[in-house]
Tab-separated table of C-alpha atoms in Angstrom:
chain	number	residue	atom	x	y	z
A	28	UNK	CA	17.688	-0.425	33.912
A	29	UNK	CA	17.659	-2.992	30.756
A	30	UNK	CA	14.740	-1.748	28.347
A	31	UNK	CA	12.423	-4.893	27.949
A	32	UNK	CA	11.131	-6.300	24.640
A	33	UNK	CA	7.724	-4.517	24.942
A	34	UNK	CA	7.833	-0.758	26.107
A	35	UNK	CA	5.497	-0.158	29.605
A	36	UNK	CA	3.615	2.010	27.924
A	37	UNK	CA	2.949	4.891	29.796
A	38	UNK	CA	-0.526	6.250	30.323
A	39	UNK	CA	-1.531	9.754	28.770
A	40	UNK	CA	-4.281	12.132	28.107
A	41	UNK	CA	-4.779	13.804	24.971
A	42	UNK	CA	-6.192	16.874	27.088
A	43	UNK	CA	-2.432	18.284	27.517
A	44	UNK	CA	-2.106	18.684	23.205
A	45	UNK	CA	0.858	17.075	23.707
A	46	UNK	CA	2.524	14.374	20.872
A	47	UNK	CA	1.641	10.668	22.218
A	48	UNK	CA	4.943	8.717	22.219
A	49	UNK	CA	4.988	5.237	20.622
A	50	UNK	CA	5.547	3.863	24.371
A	51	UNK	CA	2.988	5.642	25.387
A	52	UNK	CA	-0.748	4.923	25.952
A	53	UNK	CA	-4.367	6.835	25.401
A	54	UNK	CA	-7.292	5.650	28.026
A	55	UNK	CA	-8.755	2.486	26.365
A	56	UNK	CA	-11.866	4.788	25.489
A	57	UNK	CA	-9.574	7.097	23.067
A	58	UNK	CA	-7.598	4.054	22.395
A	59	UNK	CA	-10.379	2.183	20.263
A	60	UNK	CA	-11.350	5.291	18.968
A	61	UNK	CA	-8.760	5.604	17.618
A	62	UNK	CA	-8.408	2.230	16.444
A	63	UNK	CA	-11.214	2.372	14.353
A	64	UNK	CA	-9.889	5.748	12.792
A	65	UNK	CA	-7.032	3.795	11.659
A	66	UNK	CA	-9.146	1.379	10.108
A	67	UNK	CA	-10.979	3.702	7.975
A	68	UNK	CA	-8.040	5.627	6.969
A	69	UNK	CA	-6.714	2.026	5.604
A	70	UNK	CA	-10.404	0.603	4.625
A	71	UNK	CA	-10.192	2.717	0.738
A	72	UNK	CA	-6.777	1.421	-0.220
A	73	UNK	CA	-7.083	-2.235	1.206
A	74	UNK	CA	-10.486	-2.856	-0.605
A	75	UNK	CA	-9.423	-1.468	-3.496
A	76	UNK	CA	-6.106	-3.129	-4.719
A	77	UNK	CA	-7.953	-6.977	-4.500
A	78	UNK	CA	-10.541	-5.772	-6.048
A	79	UNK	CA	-8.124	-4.547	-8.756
A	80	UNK	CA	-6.350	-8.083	-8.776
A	81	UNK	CA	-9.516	-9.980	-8.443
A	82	UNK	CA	-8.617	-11.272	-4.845
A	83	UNK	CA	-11.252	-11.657	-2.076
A	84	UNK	CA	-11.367	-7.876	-0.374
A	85	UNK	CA	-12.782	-10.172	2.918
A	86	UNK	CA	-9.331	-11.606	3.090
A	87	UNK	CA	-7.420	-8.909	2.382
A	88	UNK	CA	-8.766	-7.025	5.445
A	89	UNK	CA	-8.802	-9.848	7.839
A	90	UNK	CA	-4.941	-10.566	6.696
A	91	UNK	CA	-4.211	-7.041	6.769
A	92	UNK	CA	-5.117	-7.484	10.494
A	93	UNK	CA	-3.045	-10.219	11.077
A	94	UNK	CA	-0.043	-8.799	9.526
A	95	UNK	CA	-0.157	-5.927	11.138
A	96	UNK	CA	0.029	-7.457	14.746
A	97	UNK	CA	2.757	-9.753	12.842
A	98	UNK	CA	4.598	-6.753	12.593
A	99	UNK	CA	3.550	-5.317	16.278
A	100	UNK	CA	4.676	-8.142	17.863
A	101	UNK	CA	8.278	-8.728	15.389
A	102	UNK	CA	9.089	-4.840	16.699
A	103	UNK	CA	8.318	-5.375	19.892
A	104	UNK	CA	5.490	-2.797	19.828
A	105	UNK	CA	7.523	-0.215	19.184
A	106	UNK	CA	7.339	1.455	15.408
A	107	UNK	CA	3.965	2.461	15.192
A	108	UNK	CA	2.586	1.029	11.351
A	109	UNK	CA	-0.443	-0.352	10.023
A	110	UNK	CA	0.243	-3.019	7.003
A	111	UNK	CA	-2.332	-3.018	4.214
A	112	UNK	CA	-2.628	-4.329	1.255
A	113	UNK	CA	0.564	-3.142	-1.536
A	114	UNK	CA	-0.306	-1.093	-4.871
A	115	UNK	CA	3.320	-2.486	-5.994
A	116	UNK	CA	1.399	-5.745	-6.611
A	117	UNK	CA	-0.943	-5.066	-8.881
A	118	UNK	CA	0.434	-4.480	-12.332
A	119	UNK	CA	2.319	-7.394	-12.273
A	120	UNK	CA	-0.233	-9.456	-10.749
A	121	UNK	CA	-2.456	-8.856	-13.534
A	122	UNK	CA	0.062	-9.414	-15.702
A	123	UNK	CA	1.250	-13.246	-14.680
A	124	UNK	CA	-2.779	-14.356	-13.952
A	125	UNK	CA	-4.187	-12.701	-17.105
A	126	UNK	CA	-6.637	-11.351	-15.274
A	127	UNK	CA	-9.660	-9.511	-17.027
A	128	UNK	CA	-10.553	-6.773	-14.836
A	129	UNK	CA	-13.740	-7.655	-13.434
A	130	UNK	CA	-15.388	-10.618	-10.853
A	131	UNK	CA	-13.297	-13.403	-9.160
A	132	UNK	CA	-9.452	-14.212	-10.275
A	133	UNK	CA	-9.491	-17.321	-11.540
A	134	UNK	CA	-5.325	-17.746	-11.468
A	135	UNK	CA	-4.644	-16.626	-8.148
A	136	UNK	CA	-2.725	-19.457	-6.973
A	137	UNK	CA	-0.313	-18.838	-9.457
A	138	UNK	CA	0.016	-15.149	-8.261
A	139	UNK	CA	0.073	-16.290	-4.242
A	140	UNK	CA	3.535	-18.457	-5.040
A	141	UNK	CA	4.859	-15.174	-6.164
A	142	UNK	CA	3.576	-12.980	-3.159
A	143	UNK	CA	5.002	-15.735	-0.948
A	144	UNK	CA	8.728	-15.376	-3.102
A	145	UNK	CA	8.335	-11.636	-2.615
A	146	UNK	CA	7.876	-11.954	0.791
A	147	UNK	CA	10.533	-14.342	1.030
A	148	UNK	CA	13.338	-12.157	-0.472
A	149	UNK	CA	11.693	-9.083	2.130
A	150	UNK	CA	12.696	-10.960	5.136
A	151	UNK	CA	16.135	-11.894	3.492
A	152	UNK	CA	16.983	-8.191	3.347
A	153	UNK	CA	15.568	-7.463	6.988
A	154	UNK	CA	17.318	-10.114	8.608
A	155	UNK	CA	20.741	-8.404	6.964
A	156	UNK	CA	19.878	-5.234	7.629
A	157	UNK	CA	19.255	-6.581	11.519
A	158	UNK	CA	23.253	-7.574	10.958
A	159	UNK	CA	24.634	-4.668	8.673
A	160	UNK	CA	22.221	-1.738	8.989
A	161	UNK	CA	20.854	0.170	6.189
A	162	UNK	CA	23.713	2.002	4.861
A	163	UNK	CA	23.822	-0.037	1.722
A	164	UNK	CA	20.035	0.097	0.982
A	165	UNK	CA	20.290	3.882	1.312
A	166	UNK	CA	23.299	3.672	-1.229
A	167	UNK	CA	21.665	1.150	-3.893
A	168	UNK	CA	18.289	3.016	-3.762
A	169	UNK	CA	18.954	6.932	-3.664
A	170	UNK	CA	15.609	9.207	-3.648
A	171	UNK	CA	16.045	9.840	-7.438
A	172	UNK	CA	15.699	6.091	-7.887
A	173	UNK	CA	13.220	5.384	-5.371
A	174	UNK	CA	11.407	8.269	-6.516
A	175	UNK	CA	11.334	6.984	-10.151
A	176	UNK	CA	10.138	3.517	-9.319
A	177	UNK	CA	7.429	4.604	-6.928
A	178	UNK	CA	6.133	6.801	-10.212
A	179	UNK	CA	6.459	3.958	-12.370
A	180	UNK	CA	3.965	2.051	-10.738
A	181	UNK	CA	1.612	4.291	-10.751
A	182	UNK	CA	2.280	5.090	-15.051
A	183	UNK	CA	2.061	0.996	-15.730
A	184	UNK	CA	-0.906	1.017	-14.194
A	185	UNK	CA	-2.519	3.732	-15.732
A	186	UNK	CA	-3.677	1.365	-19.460
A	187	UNK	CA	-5.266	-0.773	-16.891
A	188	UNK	CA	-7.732	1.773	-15.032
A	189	UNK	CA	-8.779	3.672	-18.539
A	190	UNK	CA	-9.338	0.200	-20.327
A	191	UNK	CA	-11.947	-0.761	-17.309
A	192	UNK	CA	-13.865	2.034	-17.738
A	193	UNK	CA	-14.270	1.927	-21.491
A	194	UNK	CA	-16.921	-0.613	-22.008
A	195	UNK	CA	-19.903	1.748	-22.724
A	196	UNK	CA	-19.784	5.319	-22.906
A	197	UNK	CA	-21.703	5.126	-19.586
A	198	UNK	CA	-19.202	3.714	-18.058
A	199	UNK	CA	-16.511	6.265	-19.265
A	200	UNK	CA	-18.876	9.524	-18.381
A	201	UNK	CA	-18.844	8.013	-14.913
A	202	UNK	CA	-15.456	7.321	-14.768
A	203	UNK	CA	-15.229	10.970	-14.923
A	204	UNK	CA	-17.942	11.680	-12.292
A	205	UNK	CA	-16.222	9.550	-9.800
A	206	UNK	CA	-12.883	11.757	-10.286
A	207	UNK	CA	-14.453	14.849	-10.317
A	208	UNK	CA	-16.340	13.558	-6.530
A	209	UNK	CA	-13.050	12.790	-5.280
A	210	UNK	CA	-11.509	15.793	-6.465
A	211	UNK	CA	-14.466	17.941	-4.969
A	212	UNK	CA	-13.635	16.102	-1.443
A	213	UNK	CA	-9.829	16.819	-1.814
A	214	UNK	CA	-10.531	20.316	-2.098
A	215	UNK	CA	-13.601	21.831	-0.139
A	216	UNK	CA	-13.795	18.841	2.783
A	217	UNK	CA	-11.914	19.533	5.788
A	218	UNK	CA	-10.246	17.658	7.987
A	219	UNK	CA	-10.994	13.903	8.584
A	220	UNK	CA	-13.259	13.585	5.491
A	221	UNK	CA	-10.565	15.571	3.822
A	222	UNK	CA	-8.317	12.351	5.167
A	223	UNK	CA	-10.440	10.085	3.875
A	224	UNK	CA	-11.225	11.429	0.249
A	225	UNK	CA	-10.624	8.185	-1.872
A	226	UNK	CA	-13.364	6.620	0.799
A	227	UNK	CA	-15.463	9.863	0.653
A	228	UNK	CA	-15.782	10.084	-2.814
A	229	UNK	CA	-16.077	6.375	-3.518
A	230	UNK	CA	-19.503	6.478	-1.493
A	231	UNK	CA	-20.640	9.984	-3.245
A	232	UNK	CA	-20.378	8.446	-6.814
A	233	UNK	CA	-22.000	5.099	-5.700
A	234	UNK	CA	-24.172	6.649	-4.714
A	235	UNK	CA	-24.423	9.152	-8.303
A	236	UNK	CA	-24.545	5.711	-9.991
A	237	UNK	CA	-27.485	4.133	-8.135
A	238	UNK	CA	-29.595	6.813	-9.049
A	239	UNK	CA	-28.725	6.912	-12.763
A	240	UNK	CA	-29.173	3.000	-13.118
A	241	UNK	CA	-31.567	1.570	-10.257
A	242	UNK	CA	-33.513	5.159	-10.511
A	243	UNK	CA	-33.609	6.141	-13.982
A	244	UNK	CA	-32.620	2.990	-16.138
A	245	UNK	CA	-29.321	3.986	-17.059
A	246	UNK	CA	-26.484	1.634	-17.647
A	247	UNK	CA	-26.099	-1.511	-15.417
A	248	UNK	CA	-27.812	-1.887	-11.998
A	249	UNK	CA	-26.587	-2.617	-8.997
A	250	UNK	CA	-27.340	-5.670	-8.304
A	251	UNK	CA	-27.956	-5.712	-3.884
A	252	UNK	CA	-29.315	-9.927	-4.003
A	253	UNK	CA	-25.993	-10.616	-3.234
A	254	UNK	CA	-26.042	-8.676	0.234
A	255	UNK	CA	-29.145	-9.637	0.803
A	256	UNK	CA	-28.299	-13.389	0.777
A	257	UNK	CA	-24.609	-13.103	2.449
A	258	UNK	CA	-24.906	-14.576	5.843
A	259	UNK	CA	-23.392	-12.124	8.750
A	260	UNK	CA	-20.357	-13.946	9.789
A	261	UNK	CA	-18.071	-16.485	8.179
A	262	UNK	CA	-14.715	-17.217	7.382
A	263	UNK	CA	-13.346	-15.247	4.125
A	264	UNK	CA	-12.298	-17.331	1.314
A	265	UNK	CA	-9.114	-18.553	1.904
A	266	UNK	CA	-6.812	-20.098	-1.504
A	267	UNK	CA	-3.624	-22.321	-1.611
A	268	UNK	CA	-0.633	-21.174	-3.479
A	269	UNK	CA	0.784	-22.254	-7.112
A	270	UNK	CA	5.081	-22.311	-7.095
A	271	UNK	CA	6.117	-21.463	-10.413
A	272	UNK	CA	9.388	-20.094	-11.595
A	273	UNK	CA	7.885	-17.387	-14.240
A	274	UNK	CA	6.013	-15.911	-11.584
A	275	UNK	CA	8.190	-16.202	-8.746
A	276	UNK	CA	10.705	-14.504	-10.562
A	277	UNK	CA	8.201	-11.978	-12.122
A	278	UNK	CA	7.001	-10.611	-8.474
A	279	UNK	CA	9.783	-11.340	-5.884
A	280	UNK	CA	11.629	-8.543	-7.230
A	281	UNK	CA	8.679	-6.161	-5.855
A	282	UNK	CA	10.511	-6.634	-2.512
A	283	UNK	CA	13.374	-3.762	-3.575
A	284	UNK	CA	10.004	-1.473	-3.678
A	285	UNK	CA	8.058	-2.631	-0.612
A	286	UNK	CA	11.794	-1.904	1.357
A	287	UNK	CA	11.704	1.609	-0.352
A	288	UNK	CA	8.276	2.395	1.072
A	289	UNK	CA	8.925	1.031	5.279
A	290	UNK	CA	12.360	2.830	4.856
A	291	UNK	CA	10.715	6.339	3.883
A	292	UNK	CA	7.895	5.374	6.591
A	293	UNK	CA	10.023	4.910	9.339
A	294	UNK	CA	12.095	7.595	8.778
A	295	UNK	CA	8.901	10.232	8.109
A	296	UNK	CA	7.939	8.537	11.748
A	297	UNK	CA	10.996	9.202	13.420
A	298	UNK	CA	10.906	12.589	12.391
A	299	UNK	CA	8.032	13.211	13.432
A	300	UNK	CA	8.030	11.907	16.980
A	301	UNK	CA	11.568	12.753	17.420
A	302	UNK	CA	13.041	9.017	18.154
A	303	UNK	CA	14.959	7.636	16.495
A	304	UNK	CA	13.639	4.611	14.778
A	305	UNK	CA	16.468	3.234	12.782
A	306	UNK	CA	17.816	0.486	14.967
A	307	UNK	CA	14.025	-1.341	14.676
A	308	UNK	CA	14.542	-1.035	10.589
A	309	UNK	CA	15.427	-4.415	10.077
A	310	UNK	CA	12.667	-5.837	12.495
A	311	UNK	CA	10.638	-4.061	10.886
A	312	UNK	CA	11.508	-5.441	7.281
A	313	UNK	CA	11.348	-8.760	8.567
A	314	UNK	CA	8.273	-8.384	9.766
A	315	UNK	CA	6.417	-7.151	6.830
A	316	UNK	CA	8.169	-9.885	5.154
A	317	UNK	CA	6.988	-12.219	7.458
A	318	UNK	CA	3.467	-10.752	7.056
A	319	UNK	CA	3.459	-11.121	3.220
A	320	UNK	CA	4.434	-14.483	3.020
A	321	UNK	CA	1.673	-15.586	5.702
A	322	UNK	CA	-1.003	-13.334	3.844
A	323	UNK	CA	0.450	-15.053	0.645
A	324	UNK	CA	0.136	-18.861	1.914
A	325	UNK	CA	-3.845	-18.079	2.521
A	326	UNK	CA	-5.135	-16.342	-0.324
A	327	UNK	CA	-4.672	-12.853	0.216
A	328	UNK	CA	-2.739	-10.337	-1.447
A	329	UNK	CA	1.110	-9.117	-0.466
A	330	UNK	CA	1.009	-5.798	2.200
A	331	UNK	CA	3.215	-3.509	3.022
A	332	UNK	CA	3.588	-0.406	5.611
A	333	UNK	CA	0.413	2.426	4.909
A	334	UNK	CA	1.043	5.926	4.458
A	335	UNK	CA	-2.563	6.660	4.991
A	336	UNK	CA	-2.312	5.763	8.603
A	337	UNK	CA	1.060	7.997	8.817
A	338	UNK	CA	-0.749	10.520	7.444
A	339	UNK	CA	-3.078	9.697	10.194
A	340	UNK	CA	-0.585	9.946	12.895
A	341	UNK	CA	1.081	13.175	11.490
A	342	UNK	CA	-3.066	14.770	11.998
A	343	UNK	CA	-3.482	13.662	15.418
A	344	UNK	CA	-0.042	13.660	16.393
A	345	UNK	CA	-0.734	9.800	18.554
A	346	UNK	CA	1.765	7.695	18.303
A	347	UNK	CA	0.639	5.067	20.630
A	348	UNK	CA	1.306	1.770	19.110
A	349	UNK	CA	-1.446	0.147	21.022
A	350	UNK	CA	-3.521	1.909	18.775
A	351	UNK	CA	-2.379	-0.445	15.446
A	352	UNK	CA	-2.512	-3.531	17.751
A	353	UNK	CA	-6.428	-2.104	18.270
A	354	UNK	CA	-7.107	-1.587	14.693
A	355	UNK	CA	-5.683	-5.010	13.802
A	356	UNK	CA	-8.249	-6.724	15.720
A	357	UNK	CA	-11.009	-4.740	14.395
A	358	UNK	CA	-9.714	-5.734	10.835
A	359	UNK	CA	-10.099	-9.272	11.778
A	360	UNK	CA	-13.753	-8.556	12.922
A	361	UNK	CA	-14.579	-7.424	9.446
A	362	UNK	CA	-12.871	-9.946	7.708
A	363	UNK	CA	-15.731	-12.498	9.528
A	364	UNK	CA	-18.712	-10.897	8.030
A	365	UNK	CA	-19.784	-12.228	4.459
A	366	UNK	CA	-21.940	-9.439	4.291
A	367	UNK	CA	-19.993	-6.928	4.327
A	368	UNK	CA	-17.391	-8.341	1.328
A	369	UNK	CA	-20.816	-8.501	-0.438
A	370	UNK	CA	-21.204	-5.020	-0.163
A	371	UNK	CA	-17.714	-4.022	-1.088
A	372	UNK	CA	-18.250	-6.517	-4.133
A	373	UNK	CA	-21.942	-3.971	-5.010
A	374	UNK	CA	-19.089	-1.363	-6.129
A	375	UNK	CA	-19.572	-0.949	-9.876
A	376	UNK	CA	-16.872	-0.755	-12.329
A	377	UNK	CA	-16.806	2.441	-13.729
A	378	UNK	CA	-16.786	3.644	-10.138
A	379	UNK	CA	-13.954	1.593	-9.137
A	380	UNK	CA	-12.607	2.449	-12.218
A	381	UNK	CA	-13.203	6.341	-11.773
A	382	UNK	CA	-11.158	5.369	-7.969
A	383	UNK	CA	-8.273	3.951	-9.692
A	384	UNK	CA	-7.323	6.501	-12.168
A	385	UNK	CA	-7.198	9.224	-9.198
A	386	UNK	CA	-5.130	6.164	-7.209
A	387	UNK	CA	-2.884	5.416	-9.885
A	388	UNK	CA	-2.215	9.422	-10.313
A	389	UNK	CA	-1.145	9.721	-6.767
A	390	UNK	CA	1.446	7.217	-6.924
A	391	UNK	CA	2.842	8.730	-9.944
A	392	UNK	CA	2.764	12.315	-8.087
A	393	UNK	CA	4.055	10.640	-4.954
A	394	UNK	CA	7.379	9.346	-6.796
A	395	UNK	CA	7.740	12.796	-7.987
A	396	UNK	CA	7.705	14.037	-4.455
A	397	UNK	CA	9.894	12.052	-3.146
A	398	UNK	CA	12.386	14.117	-5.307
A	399	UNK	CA	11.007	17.260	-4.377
A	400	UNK	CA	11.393	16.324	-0.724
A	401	UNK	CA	14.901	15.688	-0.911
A	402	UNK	CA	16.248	17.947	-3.347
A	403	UNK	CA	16.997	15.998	-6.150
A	404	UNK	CA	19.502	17.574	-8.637
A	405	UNK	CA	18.239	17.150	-12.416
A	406	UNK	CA	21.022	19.395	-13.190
A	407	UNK	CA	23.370	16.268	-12.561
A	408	UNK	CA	23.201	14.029	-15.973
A	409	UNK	CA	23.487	11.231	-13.936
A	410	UNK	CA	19.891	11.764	-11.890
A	411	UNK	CA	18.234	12.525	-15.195
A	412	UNK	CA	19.275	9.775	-17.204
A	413	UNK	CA	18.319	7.465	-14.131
A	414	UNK	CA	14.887	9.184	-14.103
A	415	UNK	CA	13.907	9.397	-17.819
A	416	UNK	CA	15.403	5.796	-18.329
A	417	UNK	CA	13.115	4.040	-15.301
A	418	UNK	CA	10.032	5.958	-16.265
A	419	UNK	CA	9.618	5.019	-19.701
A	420	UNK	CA	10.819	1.582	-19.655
A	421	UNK	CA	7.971	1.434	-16.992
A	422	UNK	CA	5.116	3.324	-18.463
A	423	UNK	CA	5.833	1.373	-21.858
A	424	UNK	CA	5.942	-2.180	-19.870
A	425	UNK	CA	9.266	-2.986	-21.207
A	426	UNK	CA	9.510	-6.496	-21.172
A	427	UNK	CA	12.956	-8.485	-21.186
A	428	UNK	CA	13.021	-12.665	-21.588
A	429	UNK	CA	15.771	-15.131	-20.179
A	430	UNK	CA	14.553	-18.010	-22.239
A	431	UNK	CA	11.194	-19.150	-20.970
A	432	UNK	CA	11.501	-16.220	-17.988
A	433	UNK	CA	10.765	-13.086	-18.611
A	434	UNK	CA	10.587	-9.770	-16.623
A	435	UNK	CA	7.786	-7.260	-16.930
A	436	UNK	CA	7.694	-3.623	-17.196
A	437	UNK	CA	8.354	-2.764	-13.639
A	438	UNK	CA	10.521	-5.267	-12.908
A	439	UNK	CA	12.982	-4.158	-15.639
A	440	UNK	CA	12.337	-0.455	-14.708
A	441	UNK	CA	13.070	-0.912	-10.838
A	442	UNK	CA	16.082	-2.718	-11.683
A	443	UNK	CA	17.506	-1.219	-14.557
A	444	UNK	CA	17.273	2.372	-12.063
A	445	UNK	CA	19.364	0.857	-9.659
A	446	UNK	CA	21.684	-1.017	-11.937
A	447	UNK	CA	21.531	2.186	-13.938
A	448	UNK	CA	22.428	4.227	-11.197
A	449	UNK	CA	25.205	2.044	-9.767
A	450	UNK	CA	27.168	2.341	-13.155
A	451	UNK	CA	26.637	6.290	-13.191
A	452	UNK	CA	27.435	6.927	-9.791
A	453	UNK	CA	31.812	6.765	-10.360
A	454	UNK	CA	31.105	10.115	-11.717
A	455	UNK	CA	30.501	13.597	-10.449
A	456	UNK	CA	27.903	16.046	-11.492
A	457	UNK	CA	27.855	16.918	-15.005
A	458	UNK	CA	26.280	19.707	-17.340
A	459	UNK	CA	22.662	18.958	-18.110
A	460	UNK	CA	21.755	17.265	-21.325
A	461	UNK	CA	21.036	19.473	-24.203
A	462	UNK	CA	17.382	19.826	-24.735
């Protein structure tokens, strides 16, 4: 019997403790239950990276919806992902708008042309890999490089989270409060809260700094007029796009990481429902291509596959796709309400400051496990050369120019590991370097 597009989707009941195949389907009760867990598991994350950039968080969820049933519909329902909005973004956003840290972007057509160019180059890789497979994208980007860039981002980020919290001492003792609430929920919570401890401890030191400013007069107030006066429902604040070649050039490259990221996804979701996933890869590129260059055209920022929501999956072991289609159209419920951007827009600085320093950590640590996943060998020259090579030209934002281009610290770290790499690779494992 031919297999159709979209899978039939078989009913189940959790009751059994069985996994929930990705063609299968939960009662629509547990369905949009679990919809709305997805969204919360995604809510910390796709907040927080426009509000890092400056871009409209309103947007960002309500195009975070429609990318993600983008990329439902491009895989024919059948790899179960949630697209949010991409850390890989940020550093280099910042970097091509000048952005100051704090309030409204004021350059963010400029960045949008380059989302859209990133997005662009995405869907150019997933419609080869449709032809060719992924062979040579496993080949050019080993887990020693993939591994490096992923912990690059996180290190050129890092100058950007302590410099917004260093205002006022105020601001930098709070910093500290805020990690030491999300550190206290990553430890002693348990289960979802545990999930959810960027989220969790966001709301714990809001609410910390509330009562040391509004309560007791110290440091800056929140200021709630804003909520107050935001109507209910509207549409988000949409922005055209801004083509030019610096920043095109700058932030299309980001593409080679976003590709690193759905690879490892799909593959940590085929292993754990026990299908194989691989022949949907390209799809699957194409459509988070697809997504980013639609969530570019409007205003919002470039998204990519969520680990969060794996991580998600992995808990509950459901699998259901329906689910993500679900969640996406809760998203786009959100992304009508004024009032509740306003509220996301109440979150003080040295709070989301406080947020980003733990954030930026993880994706340093979560480069470094990639290569304790899969075994990398710093015994071979070759893998520790790569390594040291992409991580400081990446925490130092080495910057190369081509005349009036030039090409930013990750840029030149991401490629100079796989160029690095490639030109390594002819030989065989070697003694370590003398230290």
């Amino acid at each position: 019997m031919a297999e159709g597009y979209f899978p039939k989707w078989q009913p189940q009941d959790t009751a059994s403790g069985r996994v929930i195949a990705p063609d299968e389907r939960l009662p629509w009760p547990q369905t949009i239950a679990m919809g709305v867990q997805h969204v919360v598991a995604m809510f910390g994350s796709t907040v927080l990276a426009p509000l890092l950039m400056g871009f409209d968080p309103n947007l960002a969820i309500f195009m975070s919806g429609i990318g993600t049933l983008l990329f439902f519909v491009l895989v024919g329902g059948r790899v179960p992902s949630y697209l949010g909005s991409s850390f890989a973004f940020i550093g280099l956003v910042i970097s091509v708008t000048g952005y100051a840290g704090s309030g409204p972007n004021l350059n963010i057509p400029v960045a949008l042309g380059g989302i859209i160019a990133c997005g662009v180059l995405y869907a150019i890789i997933g419609l080869i890999v449709m032809v060719v497979g992924t062979r040579w994208i496993e080949a050019l980007m080993p887990p020693v490089v993939t591994g490096a860039v992923v912990a690059v981002i996180g290190l050129n980020l890092a100058p950007v989270a302590v410099k917004g919290v260093s205002a006022t001492s105020f601001d930098t003792w709070m910093a500290l409060a805020t990690v030491l609430c999300v550190g206290l929920v990553a430890v002693f919570a348990r289960g979802m809260v545990q999930r959810l401890l960027i989220l969790v401890g966001l709301l714990l030191a809001y609410v910390l700094y509330a009562v040391l400013t509004n309560g007791m007069g110290l440091g800056k107030p929140i200021d709630f007029a804003i909520v107050a006066n935001a109507a209910w429902f509207g549409l988000p604040h949409f922005a055209a796009p801004v083509f030019k070649p610096e920043a095109m050039v700058l932030l299309a490259p980001i593409a080679i990481i976003l590709v690193a990221e759905n690879l490892g996804h799909i593959k940590a979701v085929s292993a754990m429902t026990g299908q194989n996933l691989d022949r949907y890869m390209g799809r699957a590129f194409l459509g988070d291509g697809l997504a980013t260059i639609v969530s570019g055209s409007v205003g919002g920022t470039g998204v990519t596959t969520y680990a969060e929501n794996i991580g998600v999956m992995a808990v509950t072991k459901i699998y259901s796709t329906l689910v993500f289609a679900v969640a996406a159209v809760l998203a786009l419920v959100l992304g009508f309400s004024p009032k509740f951007g306003a509220i996301i827009q109440t979150i003080p600085g040295p709070v989301l400051g406080g947020v980003s320093i733990v954030v930026f950590g993880l994706i340093t640590v979560a480069g470094a496990r990639i290569w304790v996943q899969n075994k990398v060998d710093f015994s071979d020259n070759r893998n520790l050369i790569v390594a040291a090579v992409t991580l400081v030209l990446g925490a130092g934002d080495f910057t190369l120019k081509f005349g009036s281009f030039s090409l930013g610290g990750i840029g030149c770290a991401t490629f100079g590991a796989i160029i690095l790499y490639a030109l390594l690779r002819g030989r065989g494992a070697s003694r370590p370097a003398a230290m």
